[in-house]
Every structure is written in C-alpha cells, then in structure tokens.
GROMACS .gro file of N, CA, C and O in nm:
model
  484
    1UNK      N    1  12.422  20.818  15.708
    1UNK     CA    2  12.592  20.788  15.770
    1UNK      C    3  12.732  20.829  15.611
    1UNK      O    4  12.811  20.928  15.605
    2UNK      N    5  12.638  20.837  15.499
    2UNK     CA    6  12.699  20.898  15.369
    2UNK      C    7  12.657  20.993  15.322
    2UNK      O    8  12.743  21.054  15.347
    3UNK      N    9  12.644  21.109  15.445
    3UNK     CA   10  12.599  21.171  15.452
    3UNK      C   11  12.745  21.266  15.492
    3UNK      O   12  12.745  21.409  15.534
    4UNK      N   13  12.691  21.147  15.622
    4UNK     CA   14  12.755  21.156  15.788
    4UNK      C   15  12.926  21.242  15.739
    4UNK      O   16  13.041  21.332  15.805
    5UNK      N   17  12.991  21.126  15.653
    5UNK     CA   18  13.118  21.120  15.655
    5UNK      C   19  13.156  21.216  15.556
    5UNK      O   20  13.221  21.278  15.530
    6UNK      N   21  13.051  21.240  15.433
    6UNK     CA   22  13.084  21.389  15.306
    6UNK      C   23  12.993  21.532  15.395
    6UNK      O   24  13.194  21.579  15.381
    7UNK      N   25  12.975  21.548  15.503
    7UNK     CA   26  12.921  21.642  15.587
    7UNK      C   27  13.132  21.662  15.693
    7UNK      O   28  13.184  21.754  15.628
    8UNK      N   29  13.160  21.595  15.735
    8UNK     CA   30  13.293  21.581  15.841
    8UNK      C   31  13.456  21.629  15.706
    8UNK      O   32  13.531  21.693  15.711
    9UNK      N   33  13.480  21.468  15.594
    9UNK     CA   34  13.546  21.526  15.459
    9UNK      C   35  13.492  21.721  15.405
    9UNK      O   36  13.599  21.722  15.371
   10UNK      N   37  13.461  21.752  15.426
   10UNK     CA   38  13.342  21.889  15.349
   10UNK      C   39  13.414  22.001  15.433
   10UNK      O   40  13.465  22.148  15.419
   11UNK      N   41  13.411  21.988  15.607
   11UNK     CA   42  13.461  22.110  15.699
   11UNK      C   43  13.612  22.081  15.741
   11UNK      O   44  13.717  22.058  15.707
   12UNK      N   45  13.707  22.222  15.714
   12UNK     CA   46  13.819  22.228  15.689
   12UNK      C   47  13.879  22.198  15.810
   12UNK      O   48  13.746  22.215  15.953
   13UNK      N   49  13.928  22.098  15.861
   13UNK     CA   50  14.020  22.041  15.960
   13UNK      C   51  14.011  22.214  16.137
   13UNK      O   52  14.014  22.393  16.089
   14UNK      N   53  13.992  22.162  16.227
   14UNK     CA   54  14.017  22.270  16.332
   14UNK      C   55  14.211  22.286  16.345
   14UNK      O   56  14.233  22.283  16.306
   15UNK      N   57  14.212  22.481  16.411
   15UNK     CA   58  14.241  22.533  16.376
   15UNK      C   59  14.410  22.473  16.468
   15UNK      O   60  14.345  22.446  16.576
   16UNK      N   61  14.519  22.487  16.417
   16UNK     CA   62  14.618  22.425  16.557
   16UNK      C   63  14.713  22.477  16.473
   16UNK      O   64  14.826  22.554  16.439
   17UNK      N   65  14.776  22.618  16.699
   17UNK     CA   66  14.942  22.641  16.671
   17UNK      C   67  14.966  22.550  16.772
   17UNK      O   68  14.938  22.570  16.871
   18UNK      N   69  15.105  22.606  16.739
   18UNK     CA   70  15.136  22.493  16.805
   18UNK      C   71  15.197  22.557  16.906
   18UNK      O   72  15.256  22.675  16.915
   19UNK      N   73  15.266  22.516  17.018
   19UNK     CA   74  15.272  22.554  17.133
   19UNK      C   75  15.501  22.547  17.104
   19UNK      O   76  15.549  22.545  17.003
   20UNK      N   77  15.543  22.749  17.162
   20UNK     CA   78  15.675  22.821  17.105
   20UNK      C   79  15.712  22.684  17.196
   20UNK      O   80  15.714  22.637  17.330
   21UNK      N   81  15.881  22.678  17.141
   21UNK     CA   82  15.954  22.585  17.244
   21UNK      C   83  15.958  22.680  17.365
   21UNK      O   84  16.043  22.755  17.346
   22UNK      N   85  16.080  22.535  17.407
   22UNK     CA   86  16.078  22.595  17.562
   22UNK      C   87  16.225  22.553  17.591
   22UNK      O   88  16.242  22.417  17.541
   23UNK      N   89  16.309  22.598  17.617
   23UNK     CA   90  16.478  22.570  17.589
   23UNK      C   91  16.452  22.551  17.785
   23UNK      O   92  16.475  22.738  17.827
   24UNK      N   93  16.564  22.500  17.818
   24UNK     CA   94  16.601  22.512  17.985
   24UNK      C   95  16.775  22.539  18.037
   24UNK      O   96  16.819  22.423  17.968
   25UNK      N   97  16.837  22.584  17.974
   25UNK     CA   98  16.960  22.662  18.092
   25UNK      C   99  17.019  22.620  18.170
   25UNK      O  100  16.934  22.671  18.221
   26UNK      N  101  17.097  22.550  18.210
   26UNK     CA  102  17.145  22.604  18.369
   26UNK      C  103  17.267  22.683  18.287
   26UNK      O  104  17.373  22.658  18.217
   27UNK      N  105  17.287  22.710  18.461
   27UNK     CA  106  17.383  22.817  18.453
   27UNK      C  107  17.542  22.787  18.461
   27UNK      O  108  17.507  22.656  18.593
   28UNK      N  109  17.579  22.777  18.396
   28UNK     CA  110  17.764  22.637  18.383
   28UNK      C  111  17.826  22.848  18.437
   28UNK      O  112  17.925  22.913  18.479
   29UNK      N  113  17.916  22.729  18.583
   29UNK     CA  114  17.967  22.838  18.719
   29UNK      C  115  18.102  22.802  18.688
   29UNK      O  116  18.188  22.656  18.665
   30UNK      N  117  18.166  22.818  18.629
   30UNK     CA  118  18.342  22.724  18.634
   30UNK      C  119  18.373  22.752  18.800
   30UNK      O  120  18.348  22.715  18.805
   31UNK      N  121  18.505  22.580  18.722
   31UNK     CA  122  18.560  22.586  18.888
   31UNK      C  123  18.712  22.580  18.825
   31UNK      O  124  18.776  22.574  18.805
   32UNK      N  125  18.661  22.693  18.975
   32UNK     CA  126  18.826  22.651  19.014
   32UNK      C  127  18.978  22.517  18.967
   32UNK      O  128  18.944  22.452  18.996
   33UNK      N  129  19.072  22.594  18.905
   33UNK     CA  130  19.175  22.521  18.825
   33UNK      C  131  19.249  22.500  18.952
   33UNK      O  132  19.336  22.394  18.967
   34UNK      N  133  19.227  22.539  19.093
   34UNK     CA  134  19.282  22.472  19.241
   34UNK      C  135  19.214  22.357  19.279
   34UNK      O  136  19.286  22.297  19.296
   35UNK      N  137  19.129  22.337  19.250
   35UNK     CA  138  19.007  22.226  19.307
   35UNK      C  139  19.004  22.138  19.195
   35UNK      O  140  18.991  22.017  19.256
   36UNK      N  141  19.065  22.180  19.092
   36UNK     CA  142  19.085  22.057  18.941
   36UNK      C  143  19.190  21.904  19.048
   36UNK      O  144  19.298  21.968  19.081
   37UNK      N  145  19.169  21.756  19.012
   37UNK     CA  146  19.310  21.728  19.105
   37UNK      C  147  19.335  21.666  18.966
   37UNK      O  148  19.388  21.753  18.835
   38UNK      N  149  19.517  21.638  18.959
   38UNK     CA  150  19.594  21.600  18.918
   38UNK      C  151  19.548  21.509  18.796
   38UNK      O  152  19.552  21.412  18.873
   39UNK      N  153  19.577  21.508  18.731
   39UNK     CA  154  19.567  21.396  18.684
   39UNK      C  155  19.720  21.344  18.598
   39UNK      O  156  19.723  21.178  18.538
   40UNK      N  157  19.844  21.389  18.616
   40UNK     CA  158  19.904  21.260  18.644
   40UNK      C  159  19.974  21.245  18.457
   40UNK      O  160  20.036  21.114  18.518
   41UNK      N  161  19.993  21.268  18.373
   41UNK     CA  162  20.043  21.310  18.240
   41UNK      C  163  20.129  21.307  18.155
   41UNK      O  164  20.123  21.150  18.168
   42UNK      N  165  20.222  21.370  18.245
   42UNK     CA  166  20.358  21.331  18.183
   42UNK      C  167  20.391  21.251  18.281
   42UNK      O  168  20.488  21.189  18.186
   43UNK      N  169  20.382  21.235  18.405
   43UNK     CA  170  20.444  21.099  18.500
   43UNK      C  171  20.382  21.014  18.432
   43UNK      O  172  20.406  20.862  18.354
   44UNK      N  173  20.277  21.023  18.343
   44UNK     CA  174  20.199  20.875  18.294
   44UNK      C  175  20.357  20.833  18.117
   44UNK      O  176  20.437  20.744  18.115
   45UNK      N  177  20.429  20.929  18.071
   45UNK     CA  178  20.439  20.915  17.944
   45UNK      C  179  20.620  20.937  18.026
   45UNK      O  180  20.636  20.792  17.913
   46UNK      N  181  20.701  20.950  18.147
   46UNK     CA  182  20.764  20.831  18.149
   46UNK      C  183  20.727  20.738  18.215
   46UNK      O  184  20.852  20.661  18.150
   47UNK      N  185  20.656  20.714  18.249
   47UNK     CA  186  20.596  20.632  18.321
   47UNK      C  187  20.638  20.530  18.170
   47UNK      O  188  20.671  20.355  18.177
   48UNK      N  189  20.558  20.513  18.077
   48UNK     CA  190  20.564  20.423  17.947
   48UNK      C  191  20.759  20.463  17.907
   48UNK      O  192  20.748  20.321  17.862
   49UNK      N  193  20.734  20.553  17.823
   49UNK     CA  194  20.862  20.554  17.815
   49UNK      C  195  21.022  20.451  17.936
   49UNK      O  196  21.113  20.417  17.842
   50UNK      N  197  21.078  20.558  17.981
   50UNK     CA  198  21.073  20.542  18.114
   50UNK      C  199  21.119  20.347  18.188
   50UNK      O  200  21.236  20.323  18.252
   51UNK      N  201  21.033  20.380  18.234
   51UNK     CA  202  21.008  20.250  18.351
   51UNK      C  203  20.954  20.132  18.274
   51UNK      O  204  20.922  20.076  18.115
   52UNK      N  205  20.909  20.099  18.346
   52UNK     CA  206  20.764  19.942  18.375
   52UNK      C  207  20.665  19.911  18.248
   52UNK      O  208  20.587  20.069  18.295
   53UNK      N  209  20.667  19.999  18.114
   53UNK     CA  210  20.562  20.007  18.073
   53UNK      C  211  20.471  20.010  17.995
   53UNK      O  212  20.315  20.014  18.020
   54UNK      N  213  20.425  19.859  18.138
   54UNK     CA  214  20.282  19.789  18.113
   54UNK      C  215  20.193  19.848  18.185
   54UNK      O  216  20.076  19.880  18.174
   55UNK      N  217  20.269  19.912  18.257
   55UNK     CA  218  20.218  19.966  18.447
   55UNK      C  219  20.129  20.141  18.390
   55UNK      O  220  20.112  20.167  18.428
   56UNK      N  221  20.266  20.110  18.342
   56UNK     CA  222  20.227  20.284  18.275
   56UNK      C  223  20.180  20.356  18.126
   56UNK      O  224  20.113  20.392  18.133
   57UNK      N  225  20.062  20.251  18.095
   57UNK     CA  226  20.000  20.222  17.967
   57UNK      C  227  19.852  20.275  18.077
   57UNK      O  228  19.815  20.289  18.100
   58UNK      N  229  19.849  20.152  18.204
   58UNK     CA  230  19.768  20.195  18.277
   58UNK      C  231  19.784  20.260  18.310
   58UNK      O  232  19.622  20.344  18.313
   59UNK      N  233  19.863  20.371  18.393
   59UNK     CA  234  19.850  20.518  18.451
   59UNK      C  235  19.808  20.596  18.351
   59UNK      O  236  19.785  20.676  18.329
   60UNK      N  237  19.856  20.559  18.227
   60UNK     CA  238  19.831  20.688  18.136
   60UNK      C  239  19.649  20.704  18.052
   60UNK      O  240  19.536  20.793  18.099
   61UNK      N  241  19.570  20.580  18.079
   61UNK     CA  242  19.476  20.539  18.065
   61UNK      C  243  19.348  20.592  18.133
   61UNK      O  244  19.271  20.707  18.161
   62UNK      N  245  19.440  20.591  18.288
   62UNK     CA  246  19.348  20.670  18.422
   62UNK      C  247  19.366  20.802  18.446
   62UNK      O  248  19.319  20.882  18.502
   63UNK      N  249  19.535  20.891  18.358
   63UNK     CA  250  19.558  21.011  18.365
   63UNK      C  251  19.492  21.015  18.256
   63UNK      O  252  19.371  21.138  18.296
   64UNK      N  253  19.408  21.001  18.141
   64UNK     CA  254  19.310  21.089  18.047
   64UNK      C  255  19.115  21.020  18.058
   64UNK      O  256  19.079  21.156  18.061
   65UNK      N  257  19.177  20.946  18.143
   65UNK     CA  258  19.056  20.968  18.270
   65UNK      C  259  19.006  21.064  18.321
   65UNK      O  260  18.919  21.148  18.345
   66UNK      N  261  19.050  21.087  18.405
   66UNK     CA  262  19.123  21.162  18.492
   66UNK      C  263  19.089  21.336  18.386
   66UNK      O  264  18.985  21.400  18.458
   67UNK      N  265  19.144  21.378  18.307
   67UNK     CA  266  19.132  21.495  18.240
   67UNK      C  267  18.968  21.489  18.172
   67UNK      O  268  18.831  21.638  18.219
   68UNK      N  269  18.904  21.333  18.162
   68UNK     CA  270  18.737  21.359  18.100
   68UNK      C  271  18.656  21.414  18.215
   68UNK      O  272  18.566  21.460  18.172
   69UNK      N  273  18.764  21.354  18.344
   69UNK     CA  274  18.576  21.414  18.409
   69UNK      C  275  18.558  21.514  18.451
   69UNK      O  276  18.513  21.582  18.552
   70UNK      N  277  18.765  21.568  18.465
   70UNK     CA  278  18.734  21.751  18.527
   70UNK      C  279  18.630  21.734  18.427
   70UNK      O  280  18.587  21.934  18.459
   71UNK      N  281  18.653  21.701  18.271
   71UNK     CA  282  18.553  21.809  18.125
   71UNK      C  283  18.419  21.858  18.192
   71UNK      O  284  18.366  21.875  18.131
   72UNK      N  285  18.343  21.748  18.239
   72UNK     CA  286  18.236  21.721  18.289
   72UNK      C  287  18.213  21.739  18.345
   72UNK      O  288  18.098  21.741  18.399
   73UNK      N  289  18.267  21.791  18.442
   73UNK     CA  290  18.250  21.836  18.595
   73UNK      C  291  18.188  21.753  18.632
   73UNK      O  292  18.210  21.781  18.783
   74UNK      N  293  18.266  21.662  18.699
   74UNK     CA  294  18.243  21.581  18.775
   74UNK      C  295  18.371  21.520  18.846
   74UNK      O  296  18.457  21.457  18.792
   75UNK      N  297  18.385  21.584  18.984
   75UNK     CA  298  18.524  21.583  19.030
   75UNK      C  299  18.511  21.440  19.129
   75UNK      O  300  18.660  21.400  19.154
   76UNK      N  301  18.394  21.383  19.169
   76UNK     CA  302  18.446  21.284  19.284
   76UNK      C  303  18.519  21.197  19.196
   76UNK      O  304  18.669  21.123  19.179
   77UNK      N  305  18.446  21.177  19.106
   77UNK     CA  306  18.531  21.044  19.023
   77UNK      C  307  18.618  21.075  18.959
   77UNK      O  308  18.711  20.971  18.935
   78UNK      N  309  18.664  21.199  18.883
   78UNK     CA  310  18.842  21.298  18.893
   78UNK      C  311  18.884  21.241  18.968
   78UNK      O  312  19.006  21.191  18.932
   79UNK      N  313  18.917  21.328  19.084
   79UNK     CA  314  19.008  21.220  19.172
   79UNK      C  315  19.014  21.096  19.223
   79UNK      O  316  19.154  21.036  19.269
   80UNK      N  317  18.921  21.028  19.205
   80UNK     CA  318  18.989  20.879  19.251
   80UNK      C  319  19.075  20.771  19.125
   80UNK      O  320  19.123  20.765  19.164
   81UNK      N  321  18.993  20.829  19.048
   81UNK     CA  322  19.067  20.807  18.887
   81UNK      C  323  19.239  20.891  18.917
   81UNK      O  324  19.323  20.825  18.873
   82UNK      N  325  19.281  20.982  19.014
   82UNK     CA  326  19.474  21.047  18.920
   82UNK      C  327  19.455  21.029  19.066
   82UNK      O  328  19.555  20.973  19.070
   83UNK      N  329  19.377  20.926  19.233
   83UNK     CA  330  19.469  20.886  19.262
   83UNK      C  331  19.547  20.697  19.196
   83UNK      O  332  19.644  20.747  19.213
   84UNK      N  333  19.419  20.668  19.161
   84UNK     CA  334  19.469  20.575  19.121
   84UNK      C  335  19.599  20.563  18.988
   84UNK      O  336  19.676  20.470  18.974
   85UNK      N  337  19.577  20.675  18.940
   85UNK     CA  338  19.690  20.698  18.819
   85UNK      C  339  19.845  20.697  18.871
   85UNK      O  340  19.898  20.715  18.804
   86UNK      N  341  19.813  20.795  18.947
   86UNK     CA  342  19.950  20.843  19.086
   86UNK      C  343  19.946  20.717  19.192
   86UNK      O  344  20.078  20.654  19.097
   87UNK      N  345  19.888  20.616  19.158
   87UNK     CA  346  19.906  20.509  19.265
   87UNK      C  347  19.989  20.408  19.135
   87UNK      O  348  20.055  20.271  19.138
   88UNK      N  349  19.908  20.439  19.015
   88UNK     CA  350  19.971  20.284  18.948
   88UNK      C  351  20.073  20.333  18.831
   88UNK      O  352  20.216  20.299  18.798
   89UNK      N  353  20.169  20.484  18.854
   89UNK     CA  354  20.239  20.575  18.844
   89UNK      C  355  20.374  20.486  18.897
   89UNK      O  356  20.454  20.479  18.851
   90UNK      N  357  20.350  20.512  18.978
   90UNK     CA  358  20.454  20.402  19.143
   90UNK      C  359  20.489  20.351  19.075
   90UNK      O  360  20.565  20.251  19.118
   91UNK      N  361  20.427  20.245  19.093
   91UNK     CA  362  20.382  20.097  19.115
   91UNK      C  363  20.542  20.102  18.953
   91UNK      O  364  20.595  19.998  18.988
   92UNK      N  365  20.519  20.130  18.903
   92UNK     CA  366  20.626  20.152  18.726
   92UNK      C  367  20.667  20.221  18.699
   92UNK      O  368  20.761  20.127  18.643
   93UNK      N  369  20.736  20.305  18.838
   93UNK     CA  370  20.849  20.381  18.857
   93UNK      C  371  20.937  20.300  18.920
   93UNK      O  372  21.030  20.224  18.916
   94UNK      N  373  20.862  20.226  19.053
   94UNK     CA  374  20.879  20.091  19.082
   94UNK      C  375  20.935  19.995  19.041
   94UNK      O  376  21.079  19.974  19.030
   95UNK      N  377  20.882  19.908  18.979
   95UNK     CA  378  20.930  19.776  18.906
   95UNK      C  379  21.037  19.878  18.819
   95UNK      O  380  21.105  19.756  18.786
   96UNK      N  381  21.089  19.979  18.752
   96UNK     CA  382  21.096  20.061  18.614
   96UNK      C  383  21.292  20.007  18.768
   96UNK      O  384  21.415  19.969  18.672
   97UNK      N  385  21.275  20.027  18.816
   97UNK     CA  386  21.333  20.090  18.909
   97UNK      C  387  21.453  20.057  18.922
   97UNK      O  388  21.573  19.958  18.946
   98UNK      N  389  21.348  19.858  18.917
   98UNK     CA  390  21.395  19.751  19.043
   98UNK      C  391  21.502  19.687  18.953
   98UNK      O  392  21.597  19.592  18.924
   99UNK      N  393  21.337  19.679  18.839
   99UNK     CA  394  21.460  19.592  18.740
   99UNK      C  395  21.629  19.693  18.630
   99UNK      O  396  21.739  19.578  18.570
  100UNK      N  397  21.590  19.709  18.679
  100UNK     CA  398  21.700  19.836  18.622
  100UNK      C  399  21.846  19.810  18.710
  100UNK      O  400  21.967  19.760  18.627
  101UNK      N  401  21.819  19.837  18.874
  101UNK     CA  402  21.937  19.797  18.963
  101UNK      C  403  21.964  19.593  18.925
  101UNK      O  404  22.080  19.582  18.927
  102UNK      N  405  21.811  19.539  18.933
  102UNK     CA  406  21.858  19.374  18.882
  102UNK      C  407  21.938  19.417  18.766
  102UNK      O  408  22.128  19.372  18.749
  103UNK      N  409  21.960  19.460  18.623
  103UNK     CA  410  22.019  19.472  18.531
  103UNK      C  411  22.159  19.507  18.602
  103UNK      O  412  22.220  19.458  18.539
  104UNK      N  413  22.167  19.615  18.602
  104UNK     CA  414  22.324  19.783  18.712
  104UNK      C  415  22.330  19.571  18.720
  104UNK      O  416  22.454  19.524  18.706
  105UNK      N  417  22.393  19.531  18.827
  105UNK     CA  418  22.374  19.459  18.939
  105UNK      C  419  22.549  19.315  18.864
  105UNK      O  420  22.602  19.275  18.829
  106UNK      N  421  22.361  19.248  18.743
  106UNK     CA  422  22.418  19.198  18.719
  106UNK      C  423  22.516  19.200  18.544
  106UNK      O  424  22.605  19.108  18.503
  107UNK      N  425  22.471  19.288  18.592
  107UNK     CA  426  22.605  19.385  18.447
  107UNK      C  427  22.736  19.385  18.508
  107UNK      O  428  22.877  19.335  18.450
  108UNK      N  429  22.766  19.434  18.598
  108UNK     CA  430  22.867  19.465  18.734
  108UNK      C  431  22.906  19.296  18.790
  108UNK      O  432  23.000  19.309  18.678
  109UNK      N  433  22.863  19.167  18.790
  109UNK     CA  434  22.855  19.036  18.814
  109UNK      C  435  22.917  19.047  18.684
  109UNK      O  436  23.064  18.982  18.679
  110UNK      N  437  22.863  19.057  18.599
  110UNK     CA  438  22.867  18.995  18.472
  110UNK      C  439  23.024  19.028  18.466
  110UNK      O  440  23.146  18.930  18.366
  111UNK      N  441  23.061  19.130  18.451
  111UNK     CA  442  23.224  19.217  18.398
  111UNK      C  443  23.333  19.134  18.480
  111UNK      O  444  23.430  19.120  18.422
  112UNK      N  445  23.289  19.138  18.636
  112UNK     CA  446  23.370  19.084  18.753
  112UNK      C  447  23.412  19.014  18.666
  112UNK      O  448  23.483  18.887  18.714
  113UNK      N  449  23.300  18.855  18.689
  113UNK     CA  450  23.371  18.766  18.641
  113UNK      C  451  23.477  18.690  18.514
  113UNK      O  452  23.595  18.627  18.508
  114UNK      N  453  23.471  18.850  18.416
  114UNK     CA  454  23.544  18.794  18.290
  114UNK      C  455  23.682  18.829  18.321
  114UNK      O  456  23.755  18.761  18.260
  115UNK      N  457  23.650  18.959  18.426
  115UNK     CA  458  23.753  18.960  18.367
  115UNK      C  459  23.866  18.870  18.462
  115UNK      O  460  24.004  18.857  18.530
  116UNK      N  461  23.851  18.838  18.594
  116UNK     CA  462  23.881  18.730  18.705
  116UNK      C  463  23.922  18.604  18.646
  116UNK      O  464  24.017  18.568  18.675
  117UNK      N  465  23.839  18.601  18.472
  117UNK     CA  466  23.840  18.507  18.331
  117UNK      C  467  23.957  18.468  18.370
  117UNK      O  468  24.073  18.405  18.300
  118UNK      N  469  23.935  18.580  18.270
  118UNK     CA  470  24.039  18.658  18.152
  118UNK      C  471  24.190  18.657  18.301
  118UNK      O  472  24.297  18.615  18.226
  119UNK      N  473  24.212  18.740  18.419
  119UNK     CA  474  24.355  18.636  18.492
  119UNK      C  475  24.427  18.579  18.530
  119UNK      O  476  24.508  18.549  18.583
  120UNK      N  477  24.302  18.520  18.509
  120UNK     CA  478  24.303  18.392  18.633
  120UNK      C  479  24.376  18.279  18.472
  120UNK      O  480  24.479  18.217  18.479
  121UNK      N  481  24.388  18.279  18.319
  121UNK     CA  482  24.456  18.219  18.271
  121UNK      C  483  24.641  18.301  18.260
  121UNK      O  484  24.672  18.351  18.178
   0.00000   0.00000   0.00000
C-alpha cells in the first residue's frame, strides 16, 4: 500500500486545459422615442410645488418609476406607471384647485364681513 501511495505522489498530475470563456450577447435594438410613454415629471414637480403636495410626491415617485422602466426596456410596466403618474397628478391638481377656491371664497367672505361690520358702526 505504501508503494502505491508513493507512486501516485511521484507521478505528475494530468494536464488541464481550461475551456475558453463563452460570451453571450444580445443585440440591443433602440426603442423609438415615439413609443416611449410620457413620464409626467414636470407636471409632478408642478403638483408638488403649486398644488396638493402629498399626492404630488406619489406622482413624482411614479414618474421616476416610469423613467426607470423605460431605461430597462420594460414598456408594459412603464405605460402602467405612466398612467398612474398622470392619475395622481390630476388628483393633486384637483385637490389643489379645490383648496384654493375654498380659501378664496372664505377670504372674500371675511373681507365682506369685516367691511359690513365697520360700516355698521
């Protein structure tokens, strides 16, 4: 037994030739600009600054998500996210306009009441 071990240790190991590396590439086809969905980023920023900002932030996140999906080439998800961004923007603008109308109405009411009280005295 010891001679067999000795013989195995003295023999050189079998030669090893590694296989060449294999590279797989997929052809990248550019997506036409016309087919990319709108991300409504500018409208989202407007909604945050001028309208109801809590819903505007959600719209901004959906806008950024739309851009990310477009960059990854996932057009179906990008279109869905674009629709959601538009919906949240419209909700934010609607709430912002309603709040501004209510504030304007109560401001006019307060001014009229103040003038009426001062005239009555």
